[in-house]
Short mmCIF file of C-alpha atoms in Angstrom, two decimals:
data_model
loop_
_atom_site.label_atom_id
_atom_site.label_comp_id
_atom_site.label_asym_id
_atom_site.label_seq_id
_atom_site.Cartn_x
_atom_site.Cartn_y
_atom_site.Cartn_z
CA MET N 293 -3.66 3.15 20.68
CA ASP N 294 -1.79 1.40 17.89
CA PHE N 295 1.56 2.51 16.61
CA VAL N 296 2.55 3.13 13.03
CA PRO N 297 6.36 3.07 12.87
CA ALA N 298 8.24 5.10 10.30
CA PRO N 299 9.09 2.99 7.25
CA SER N 300 12.76 2.20 6.75
CA GLY N 301 13.05 3.00 3.06
CA GLY N 302 10.60 2.40 0.27
CA THR N 303 7.05 3.60 0.04
CA PRO N 304 5.23 3.97 3.35
CA VAL N 305 2.63 1.25 3.71
CA LYS N 306 -0.93 2.43 3.49
CA VAL N 307 -1.91 2.74 7.11
CA PRO N 308 -4.81 4.20 9.03
CA VAL N 309 -4.54 7.43 10.94
CA VAL N 310 -3.85 6.75 14.61
CA GLU N 311 -3.11 8.83 17.67
CA VAL N 312 0.43 8.39 18.96
CA GLU N 313 0.18 8.36 22.74
CA ALA N 314 1.61 5.93 25.27
CA VAL N 315 3.99 3.09 24.52
CA ASP N 316 2.95 -0.23 25.96
CA VAL N 317 5.62 -1.97 28.02
CA ALA N 318 4.92 -5.63 28.70
CA GLU N 319 5.30 -7.15 32.14
CA PRO N 320 7.74 -8.73 32.54
CA VAL N 321 9.83 -6.43 30.33
CA ASN N 322 11.14 -8.33 27.32
CA ALA N 323 13.56 -6.47 25.07
CA GLU N 324 13.09 -8.99 22.27
CA SER N 325 9.36 -8.35 21.97
CA ILE N 326 9.15 -4.59 22.42
CA ALA N 327 9.99 -2.00 19.77
CA VAL N 328 9.58 1.59 20.87
CA GLU N 329 9.41 3.97 17.92
CA VAL N 330 7.79 7.14 19.25
CA VAL N 331 6.98 8.28 22.76
CA SER N 332 4.65 11.17 23.34
CA SER N 333 4.13 13.02 26.57
CA GLU N 334 2.37 15.96 28.12
CA TYR N 335 5.38 18.05 27.14
CA GLU N 336 4.77 17.43 23.48
CA THR N 337 1.77 19.68 23.04
CA ASP N 338 0.88 23.05 21.63
CA SER N 339 -0.19 24.17 25.08
CA ASP N 340 1.48 25.17 28.29
CA ASP N 341 0.08 22.15 30.06
CA SER N 342 2.84 20.61 32.14
CA ASP N 343 1.25 19.04 35.17
CA GLY N 344 1.75 15.37 34.33
CA LEU N 345 4.59 12.86 34.27
CA ASP N 346 6.03 11.34 31.14
CA THR N 347 5.49 7.59 31.34
CA LEU N 348 5.49 4.32 29.50
CA SER N 349 2.74 2.21 30.97
CA GLN N 350 0.59 -0.87 30.77
CA SER N 351 -1.65 -2.32 33.47
CA GLU N 352 -0.01 -1.64 36.82
CA THR N 353 3.56 -1.25 35.49
CA THR N 354 4.68 2.32 34.90
CA ILE N 355 8.09 3.35 33.61
CA GLN N 356 8.71 7.05 34.15
CA LEU N 357 10.55 8.99 31.46
CA ILE N 358 13.16 11.63 32.16
CA ARG N 359 13.24 14.94 30.34
CA ASP N 360 16.47 16.71 29.50
CA GLU N 361 15.45 19.58 31.76
CA GLN N 362 15.49 17.19 34.71
CA LEU N 363 19.00 15.99 33.82
CA ARG N 364 20.17 19.56 33.31
CA ASP N 365 18.87 20.62 36.72
CA GLY N 366 20.22 17.53 38.52
CA LEU N 367 16.79 16.41 39.67
CA VAL N 368 17.38 12.68 39.20
CA PRO N 369 19.70 11.07 41.79
CA GLY N 370 22.38 8.86 40.26
CA ALA N 371 21.54 9.93 36.73
CA CYS N 372 23.87 11.12 33.99
CA SER N 373 24.37 14.84 33.65
CA LEU N 374 22.84 16.42 30.56
CA GLU N 375 26.33 16.80 29.08
CA GLU N 376 27.08 13.11 29.66
CA ALA N 377 23.71 12.11 28.20
CA VAL N 378 24.25 14.16 25.05
CA ALA N 379 27.71 12.64 24.62
CA PHE N 380 26.35 9.11 24.99
CA ARG N 381 23.60 9.80 22.44
CA LYS N 382 26.03 11.20 19.91
CA ARG N 383 28.30 8.21 20.37
CA LEU N 384 25.41 5.78 19.84
CA HIS N 385 24.53 7.39 16.53
CA ALA N 386 28.19 7.49 15.50
CA VAL N 387 29.11 3.84 16.12
CA GLY N 388 25.80 1.96 16.20
CA LYS N 389 24.14 -0.08 18.93
CA ALA N 390 26.45 -3.10 18.97
CA ALA N 391 29.68 -1.10 19.19
CA PHE N 392 28.12 1.26 21.74
CA VAL N 393 27.20 -1.63 24.05
CA GLU N 394 30.72 -3.01 23.65
CA GLU N 395 32.26 0.34 24.63
CA THR N 396 30.04 0.86 27.64
CA LEU N 397 28.52 -2.23 29.24
CA VAL N 398 30.99 -4.86 28.08
CA ARG N 399 33.96 -2.74 29.13
CA GLU N 400 32.07 -1.72 32.28
CA THR N 401 32.69 2.01 31.81
CA VAL N 402 29.16 2.76 33.02
CA THR N 403 26.31 0.75 34.53
CA ALA N 404 23.19 -0.17 32.59
CA LYS N 405 21.13 1.50 35.31
CA LYS N 406 22.87 4.84 34.87
CA LEU N 407 22.94 4.52 31.10
CA CYS N 408 19.14 4.21 31.06
CA THR N 409 18.95 7.76 32.38
CA ALA N 410 21.09 9.07 29.50
CA PHE N 411 18.39 7.87 27.14
CA GLY N 412 15.43 9.19 29.07
CA ILE N 413 14.29 6.22 31.17
CA MET N 414 14.02 6.45 34.95
CA PRO N 415 15.26 3.26 36.65
CA PRO N 416 12.02 1.78 38.01
CA ALA N 417 11.48 1.09 41.68
CA PHE N 418 10.68 -2.57 41.07
CA LEU N 419 14.26 -3.14 39.86
CA GLU N 420 15.87 -1.42 42.85
CA GLY N 421 18.45 -3.74 44.42
CA GLU N 422 18.50 -6.13 41.47
CA PRO N 423 21.75 -6.96 39.61
CA ASP N 424 22.76 -4.43 36.97
CA GLU N 425 22.01 -6.88 34.16
CA SER N 426 18.33 -6.64 35.16
CA TYR N 427 18.29 -3.19 33.56
CA GLY N 428 19.42 -4.64 30.21
CA PRO N 429 15.93 -5.06 28.69
CA LEU N 430 14.98 -1.47 29.57
CA LEU N 431 18.27 -0.20 28.17
CA ALA N 432 17.63 -2.12 24.94
CA ILE N 433 14.34 -0.28 24.60
CA ALA N 434 16.01 3.04 25.32
CA LEU N 435 18.79 2.45 22.78
CA SER N 436 16.35 1.41 20.06
CA ARG N 437 14.17 4.43 20.78
CA GLU N 438 17.12 6.82 20.58
CA PHE N 439 18.69 5.16 17.54
CA SER N 440 15.43 5.55 15.61
CA ARG N 441 15.43 9.30 16.27
CA ARG N 442 16.80 11.66 13.69
CA PRO N 443 20.02 13.14 15.14
CA LYS N 444 20.33 16.91 15.20
CA LEU N 445 22.62 18.48 12.60
CA PRO N 446 25.22 20.36 14.69
CA GLU N 447 25.86 23.15 12.17
CA TYR N 448 22.39 24.70 12.57
CA ASN N 449 21.62 26.38 15.89
CA THR N 450 20.84 30.09 15.78
CA VAL N 451 18.01 32.25 14.53
CA ASP N 452 20.45 33.61 11.96
CA ASP N 453 20.99 30.03 10.78
CA ALA N 454 17.23 29.65 10.36
CA VAL N 455 17.03 32.90 8.37
CA ARG N 456 19.94 31.82 6.16
CA LEU N 457 18.24 28.49 5.49
CA LEU N 458 15.07 30.32 4.46
CA ARG N 459 16.97 32.54 2.06
CA GLU N 460 19.10 29.80 0.50
CA SER N 461 16.66 26.88 0.30
CA LYS N 462 14.79 26.26 -2.95
CA ASN N 463 12.56 23.27 -2.15
CA ILE N 464 10.97 23.66 1.27
CA ILE N 465 8.57 21.15 2.79
CA VAL N 466 6.19 22.80 5.27
CA LEU N 467 4.30 20.47 7.61
CA THR N 468 1.49 22.23 9.46
CA GLY N 469 -0.97 21.49 12.25
CA ALA N 470 -3.80 23.11 14.17
CA GLY N 471 -1.54 25.70 15.79
CA ILE N 472 -1.43 27.80 12.62
CA SER N 473 -5.20 28.42 12.75
CA THR N 474 -5.75 29.19 16.44
CA SER N 475 -5.22 32.93 15.94
CA LEU N 476 -8.34 32.84 13.76
CA GLY N 477 -10.43 31.51 16.65
CA ILE N 478 -10.32 27.89 15.51
CA PRO N 479 -9.35 25.74 18.52
CA ASP N 480 -6.51 23.26 18.38
CA PHE N 481 -7.13 19.84 19.84
CA ARG N 482 -4.93 19.35 22.90
CA SER N 483 -4.33 22.71 24.58
CA LYS N 484 -5.42 22.58 28.19
CA ASP N 485 -8.81 24.23 28.83
CA THR N 486 -9.02 25.80 25.34
CA GLY N 487 -8.36 22.79 23.08
CA LEU N 488 -11.25 21.03 21.40
CA TYR N 489 -10.72 17.76 23.29
CA SER N 490 -11.01 19.56 26.65
CA LYS N 491 -14.54 20.67 25.76
CA LEU N 492 -16.04 17.30 24.85
CA GLU N 493 -16.83 15.85 28.28
CA HIS N 494 -20.54 16.49 27.75
CA LEU N 495 -20.59 14.00 24.87
CA GLY N 496 -20.02 11.08 27.23
CA LEU N 497 -17.12 9.62 25.25
CA SER N 498 -14.56 7.38 26.92
CA ASP N 499 -11.90 9.22 24.92
CA PRO N 500 -12.48 12.64 23.29
CA GLN N 501 -10.65 11.42 20.19
CA GLU N 502 -13.64 9.19 19.51
CA VAL N 503 -15.39 12.21 18.03
CA PHE N 504 -13.09 11.63 15.02
CA ASP N 505 -13.31 7.83 15.07
CA ILE N 506 -14.81 6.42 11.87
CA HIS N 507 -16.58 3.62 13.75
CA VAL N 508 -18.24 6.08 16.12
CA PHE N 509 -19.25 8.24 13.15
CA ARG N 510 -20.93 5.29 11.44
CA GLU N 511 -22.84 4.45 14.60
CA ASP N 512 -23.85 8.00 15.51
CA PRO N 513 -22.85 10.85 13.16
CA SER N 514 -24.55 13.39 15.44
CA ILE N 515 -21.54 13.26 17.79
CA PHE N 516 -19.22 14.58 15.10
CA PHE N 517 -21.63 17.15 13.73
CA SER N 518 -22.26 18.53 17.21
CA ILE N 519 -18.69 19.86 17.24
CA ALA N 520 -17.98 20.23 13.51
CA LYS N 521 -19.32 23.79 13.56
CA ASP N 522 -16.57 24.77 16.00
CA ILE N 523 -13.74 23.79 13.64
CA LEU N 524 -15.28 25.05 10.43
CA PRO N 525 -14.12 28.57 9.51
CA THR N 526 -16.94 31.03 8.96
CA GLU N 527 -15.04 33.53 6.85
CA LYS N 528 -12.59 33.43 3.95
CA LYS N 529 -9.69 34.59 6.10
CA TYR N 530 -6.24 33.27 6.90
CA SER N 531 -3.53 33.79 9.50
CA PRO N 532 -0.08 35.34 9.02
CA THR N 533 1.35 31.81 9.13
CA HIS N 534 -0.83 30.80 6.18
CA GLY N 535 0.41 33.99 4.52
CA PHE N 536 3.99 32.90 5.21
CA ILE N 537 3.40 29.64 3.34
CA LYS N 538 1.93 31.62 0.42
CA LEU N 539 5.01 33.89 0.52
CA LEU N 540 7.29 30.85 0.20
CA GLN N 541 5.21 29.81 -2.80
CA ASP N 542 5.49 33.28 -4.36
CA LYS N 543 9.26 33.16 -3.97
CA GLY N 544 9.41 29.79 -5.73
CA LYS N 545 10.61 28.03 -2.58
CA LEU N 546 7.58 25.95 -1.55
CA LEU N 547 7.90 22.32 -2.56
CA THR N 548 4.86 20.99 -0.69
CA ASN N 549 2.68 22.00 2.23
CA TYR N 550 1.65 18.83 4.05
CA THR N 551 -1.22 20.00 6.21
CA GLN N 552 -2.96 18.01 8.91
CA ASN N 553 -5.65 20.67 9.13
CA ILE N 554 -9.11 20.06 7.78
CA ASP N 555 -10.21 23.71 7.63
CA ASN N 556 -8.92 24.28 4.05
CA ILE N 557 -7.67 27.75 5.04
CA GLU N 558 -4.53 27.33 2.93
CA ALA N 559 -6.74 27.87 -0.10
CA ASN N 560 -7.97 31.18 1.37
CA ALA N 561 -4.35 32.36 1.52
CA GLY N 562 -3.82 31.45 -2.12
CA VAL N 563 -1.65 28.35 -1.75
CA LEU N 564 -2.14 26.42 -4.99
CA PRO N 565 -3.86 23.01 -4.87
CA GLU N 566 -0.86 21.37 -6.53
CA LYS N 567 1.32 22.60 -3.66
CA ILE N 568 -0.90 21.15 -0.90
CA VAL N 569 -1.31 17.60 0.36
CA GLN N 570 -4.39 17.47 2.59
CA CYS N 571 -3.06 14.70 4.82
CA HIS N 572 -6.31 14.37 6.75
CA GLY N 573 -8.66 15.62 4.05
CA SER N 574 -10.77 18.74 4.46
CA PHE N 575 -14.23 20.24 4.52
CA ALA N 576 -13.79 21.33 0.89
CA THR N 577 -15.92 18.39 -0.30
CA ALA N 578 -18.30 15.85 1.23
CA THR N 579 -19.41 12.38 0.17
CA CYS N 580 -22.60 10.44 0.86
CA VAL N 581 -21.91 7.37 2.98
CA LYS N 582 -24.55 5.42 1.02
CA CYS N 583 -24.48 6.35 -2.66
CA LYS N 584 -21.03 8.07 -2.69
CA HIS N 585 -22.45 11.21 -4.28
CA ARG N 586 -19.90 14.01 -3.78
CA VAL N 587 -20.67 17.69 -3.37
CA SER N 588 -18.79 20.88 -2.61
CA GLY N 589 -18.39 21.63 1.06
CA ASP N 590 -20.27 24.88 0.51
CA ALA N 591 -23.39 22.84 -0.28
CA ILE N 592 -23.63 21.60 3.32
CA PHE N 593 -21.88 24.52 5.04
CA ASP N 594 -25.06 26.08 6.47
CA GLU N 595 -26.34 22.79 7.89
CA ILE N 596 -23.01 22.07 9.59
CA LYS N 597 -22.84 25.55 11.11
CA GLU N 598 -26.31 24.93 12.57
CA GLY N 599 -25.16 21.65 14.11
CA LYS N 600 -27.42 19.59 11.85
CA ILE N 601 -26.64 16.29 10.15
CA PRO N 602 -26.49 17.00 6.40
CA GLU N 603 -28.30 14.44 4.27
CA CYS N 604 -27.68 13.46 0.66
CA SER N 605 -29.90 15.33 -1.79
CA LEU N 606 -29.43 12.64 -4.45
CA CYS N 607 -30.59 9.92 -2.06
CA ARG N 608 -33.59 12.08 -1.13
CA GLN N 609 -34.52 12.58 -4.80
CA SER N 610 -34.25 8.84 -5.41
CA ILE N 611 -36.48 8.07 -2.43
CA GLU N 612 -39.06 10.61 -3.55
CA ALA N 613 -39.01 9.16 -7.08
CA ASP N 614 -39.49 5.64 -5.75
CA ALA N 615 -42.44 6.81 -3.67
CA LEU N 616 -44.26 7.88 -6.83
CA LYS N 617 -43.89 4.45 -8.46
CA PRO N 618 -46.66 1.82 -8.20
CA GLN N 619 -46.24 0.07 -4.88
CA GLY N 620 -45.77 -3.68 -4.96
CA LEU N 621 -45.02 -5.93 -2.09
CA LYS N 622 -43.01 -4.23 0.61
CA ARG N 623 -39.65 -5.67 1.49
CA LYS N 624 -39.48 -7.06 5.01
CA ARG N 625 -36.42 -6.27 7.08
CA SER N 626 -34.32 -9.23 8.20
CA SER N 627 -32.97 -9.60 11.68
CA ASN N 628 -29.46 -8.53 10.64
CA GLY N 629 -30.70 -5.49 8.76
CA ASP N 630 -30.31 -7.05 5.32
CA HIS N 631 -33.20 -7.77 2.94
CA LYS N 632 -34.59 -11.28 2.96
CA ASP N 633 -34.95 -13.28 -0.24
CA ARG N 634 -37.85 -12.25 -2.46
CA LYS N 635 -39.78 -15.39 -1.55
CA ASN N 636 -39.93 -14.12 2.00
CA PHE N 637 -41.42 -10.76 1.06
CA GLU N 638 -44.91 -10.39 2.44
CA ASP N 639 -47.41 -7.77 3.31
CA SER N 640 -47.93 -7.01 6.95
CA SER N 641 -49.75 -4.46 8.98
CA ASP N 642 -46.74 -4.19 11.30
CA GLU N 643 -44.97 -1.22 9.75
CA GLU N 644 -42.03 -1.63 12.13
CA ASP N 645 -41.02 -4.76 10.23
CA TYR N 646 -40.41 -2.79 7.05
CA GLU N 647 -37.34 -0.92 6.04
CA ILE N 648 -38.01 2.77 5.73
CA PRO N 649 -35.62 4.31 3.18
CA THR N 650 -33.58 7.25 4.47
CA PRO N 651 -31.05 9.51 2.76
CA GLY N 652 -27.39 8.87 3.39
CA VAL N 653 -25.33 11.17 5.62
CA MET N 654 -22.98 13.57 3.85
CA LYS N 655 -19.60 12.94 5.48
CA PRO N 656 -17.05 15.71 4.98
CA ASP N 657 -14.03 14.30 3.17
CA ILE N 658 -11.77 14.42 6.20
CA THR N 659 -9.74 11.42 7.30
CA PHE N 660 -11.01 9.96 10.56
CA PHE N 661 -9.04 7.77 12.93
CA GLY N 662 -9.18 4.30 11.42
CA GLU N 663 -9.30 5.52 7.81
CA ASP N 664 -6.40 5.43 5.37
CA LEU N 665 -4.59 8.57 4.36
CA PRO N 666 -4.93 9.53 0.71
CA ASP N 667 -2.57 7.68 -1.64
CA GLU N 668 -1.04 11.01 -2.62
CA PHE N 669 0.52 11.41 0.83
CA GLY N 670 2.94 8.49 0.71
CA HIS N 671 3.53 8.56 -3.03
CA ARG N 672 4.45 12.23 -3.20
CA LEU N 673 6.56 12.16 -0.05
CA VAL N 674 8.68 9.15 -1.03
CA HIS N 675 8.76 9.32 -4.82
CA HIS N 676 8.91 13.07 -5.35
CA ASP N 677 9.67 15.27 -2.35
CA ARG N 678 12.11 13.03 -0.51
CA GLU N 679 14.98 13.60 -2.93
CA LEU N 680 14.16 17.22 -3.80
CA ALA N 681 13.63 18.79 -0.37
CA ASP N 682 16.43 20.95 1.06
CA LEU N 683 14.61 22.24 4.17
CA VAL N 684 11.76 21.07 6.40
CA ILE N 685 9.72 23.50 8.51
CA VAL N 686 7.24 21.99 10.97
CA ILE N 687 4.74 24.55 12.29
CA GLY N 688 2.00 24.38 14.91
CA THR N 689 1.80 20.64 15.48
CA SER N 690 2.86 18.38 18.34
CA LEU N 691 3.36 15.52 15.84
CA LYS N 692 1.11 13.13 17.72
CA VAL N 693 -0.84 11.63 14.84
CA ALA N 694 0.77 8.90 12.75
CA PRO N 695 1.68 8.45 9.97
CA VAL N 696 2.12 12.21 9.45
CA ALA N 697 4.15 12.32 12.66
CA GLU N 698 6.71 10.09 10.95
CA VAL N 699 7.45 12.52 8.10
CA PRO N 700 10.56 14.09 9.71
CA GLY N 701 12.04 10.62 10.21
CA ILE N 702 11.26 9.41 6.69
CA LEU N 703 13.17 12.23 5.03
CA PRO N 704 16.97 12.04 4.58
CA ARG N 705 18.74 13.01 7.79
CA LYS N 706 20.99 15.50 6.01
CA ILE N 707 18.03 17.82 5.32
CA PRO N 708 17.88 20.58 7.98
CA GLN N 709 14.68 20.79 9.99
CA ILE N 710 13.17 23.75 11.84
CA TYR N 711 10.39 23.46 14.41
CA ILE N 712 8.01 26.35 15.15
CA SER N 713 5.39 26.04 17.90
CA ARG N 714 4.60 27.08 21.45
CA THR N 715 6.43 24.23 23.15
CA PRO N 716 9.08 21.78 21.93
CA VAL N 717 8.66 18.09 21.19
CA SER N 718 11.06 15.53 22.56
CA HIS N 719 10.47 12.51 20.33
CA THR N 720 11.91 14.09 17.17
CA GLY N 721 15.30 15.77 16.89
CA PHE N 722 14.93 19.13 15.16
CA ASP N 723 17.94 21.26 14.35
CA ILE N 724 16.44 24.56 15.47
CA ASP N 725 13.46 25.08 17.79
CA LEU N 726 11.73 28.46 17.47
CA LEU N 727 9.19 28.64 20.28
CA GLY N 728 6.29 31.02 20.56
CA ASP N 729 3.13 32.03 18.75
CA CYS N 730 3.47 30.79 15.16
CA ASP N 731 2.39 34.12 13.67
CA VAL N 732 4.96 36.00 15.76
CA VAL N 733 7.80 33.63 14.85
CA VAL N 734 7.22 33.66 11.09
CA SER N 735 6.73 37.42 10.96
CA GLU N 736 10.05 37.96 12.77
CA LEU N 737 11.83 35.50 10.48
CA CYS N 738 10.52 37.41 7.48
CA ARG N 739 11.71 40.74 8.93
CA ARG N 740 15.19 39.34 9.43
CA ALA N 741 15.19 37.84 5.95
CA GLY N 742 14.16 41.18 4.44
CA TRP N 743 10.87 39.79 3.20
CA ASN N 744 7.57 41.63 3.26
CA LEU N 745 4.94 39.49 4.98
CA ASP N 746 1.97 41.81 4.56
CA HIS N 747 -0.96 40.86 6.79
CA HIS N 748 -3.44 42.97 8.73
CA MET N 749 -2.92 40.86 11.88
CA ILE N 750 0.76 41.85 12.07
CA PRO N 751 1.18 45.24 13.82
CA VAL N 752 3.12 47.72 11.70
CA ASN N 753 5.69 48.52 14.38
CA GLU N 754 5.77 45.12 16.07
CA LYS N 755 8.97 44.41 18.00
CA VAL N 756 9.83 40.84 18.91
CA ASP N 757 12.23 39.77 21.65
CA VAL N 758 14.15 36.56 20.99
CA THR N 759 15.63 34.79 24.02
CA PRO N 760 17.79 31.65 23.97
CA VAL N 761 16.68 28.83 26.26
CA GLU N 762 19.27 28.04 28.91
CA GLY N 763 21.03 24.77 28.24
CA TYR N 764 19.96 24.61 24.58
CA GLU N 765 22.07 26.33 21.97
CA SER N 766 19.46 25.73 19.26
CA ARG N 767 16.26 26.60 21.16
CA HIS N 768 14.90 30.16 21.14
CA VAL N 769 11.73 31.81 22.51
CA PHE N 770 9.96 34.56 20.54
CA GLN N 771 7.74 37.05 22.34
CA VAL N 772 6.24 40.36 21.28
CA ASN N 773 7.93 43.20 23.11
CA GLY N 774 5.69 44.42 25.91
CA ALA N 775 3.27 41.51 25.64
#
């Protein structure tokens, strides 16, 4: 899958939506030709799935990645300790890549092989026994990958810090994903066994993401519409997390909600259209792929819920009107599907040679893989929100889809960032990680802030236990007492 790196200043180029998955490492490894911007892994999900290895791979070459937990627990022989790794990372960001290499490799204070482990790369078996300089290309990748990450702001660590940021901030960017809708029965995409992608084997796709691929949709829209009913909300309801975003709006704190969701539930909660950027579009409207006639999503809601392919009513009316006109010579279909020149039109008894007019398919106005994000996304982020924002809250997303995944890195690094989801991500450096069910986390934050988040899904006497994660001063797990 292609990569879309975060822009370094200026307006983000208009790029198609892509899935950020594995990073391709060429064989032989060449540091001059490889730029690693984002690495995703099984750990970076909204699920509890953890039965894979983090790797960079291409063909038969696999470079295994090391997680901080493995360094902390001493599971990698010859590797840096977690404390050493953190110190090396901080030093890299403080002095830059050239000075860092001078201080370490040139002065021979540490080997390139060991330094790779500080930046999350396992020394590969195929380099075992080779001179230390053989690890240089891998280390160059590791340093570039780390240097592109946003460094954590050290002054923000505790839940109290998060609550204080909520109270004091005036222009909050909220970036949301599928995790904020799962409590409503709408599946996310990647959770093991329950995520939407895990249920698509019967479609015969080589990759379940193809269900949202624009090229696949054009070839066979029935694939998408066979699952569309499962991600389309049936009622005008919203989760406590949607209510939290509305509460920020009511308090005059919400700058923009950048949502990757296509369910349009933010509107049910009362978040104003001018406060929402639908990064991947939504089911709120649909457009004919042929005549571009646009309708409200409600107009095709019933057909989608029945698993049918909605057709354009305007196209149908036009076809019916044409059928009532005097019939002249029929237009013969050319071999490439286009009409032949008029001189080649001829009558024939072979009806299969003639083009039979059909209505266009009504495609919901969601952004498929391979389509560009709306212009509003990049323009608003760079030219409006970037300089106004004083807090970023990322909720319910594993940040796997570019270019939205690049938002935390595009914003100024001085802006504090809070991450709320079931499991942490490792490719972006947040200041505070609040782990657990999104609804539980935001309701507890509101209690501590003295705010009234009124929602029928929040038990009146709910008690939430907050536990720090060992080895991480800024990572905390939220769980309902007794759950």
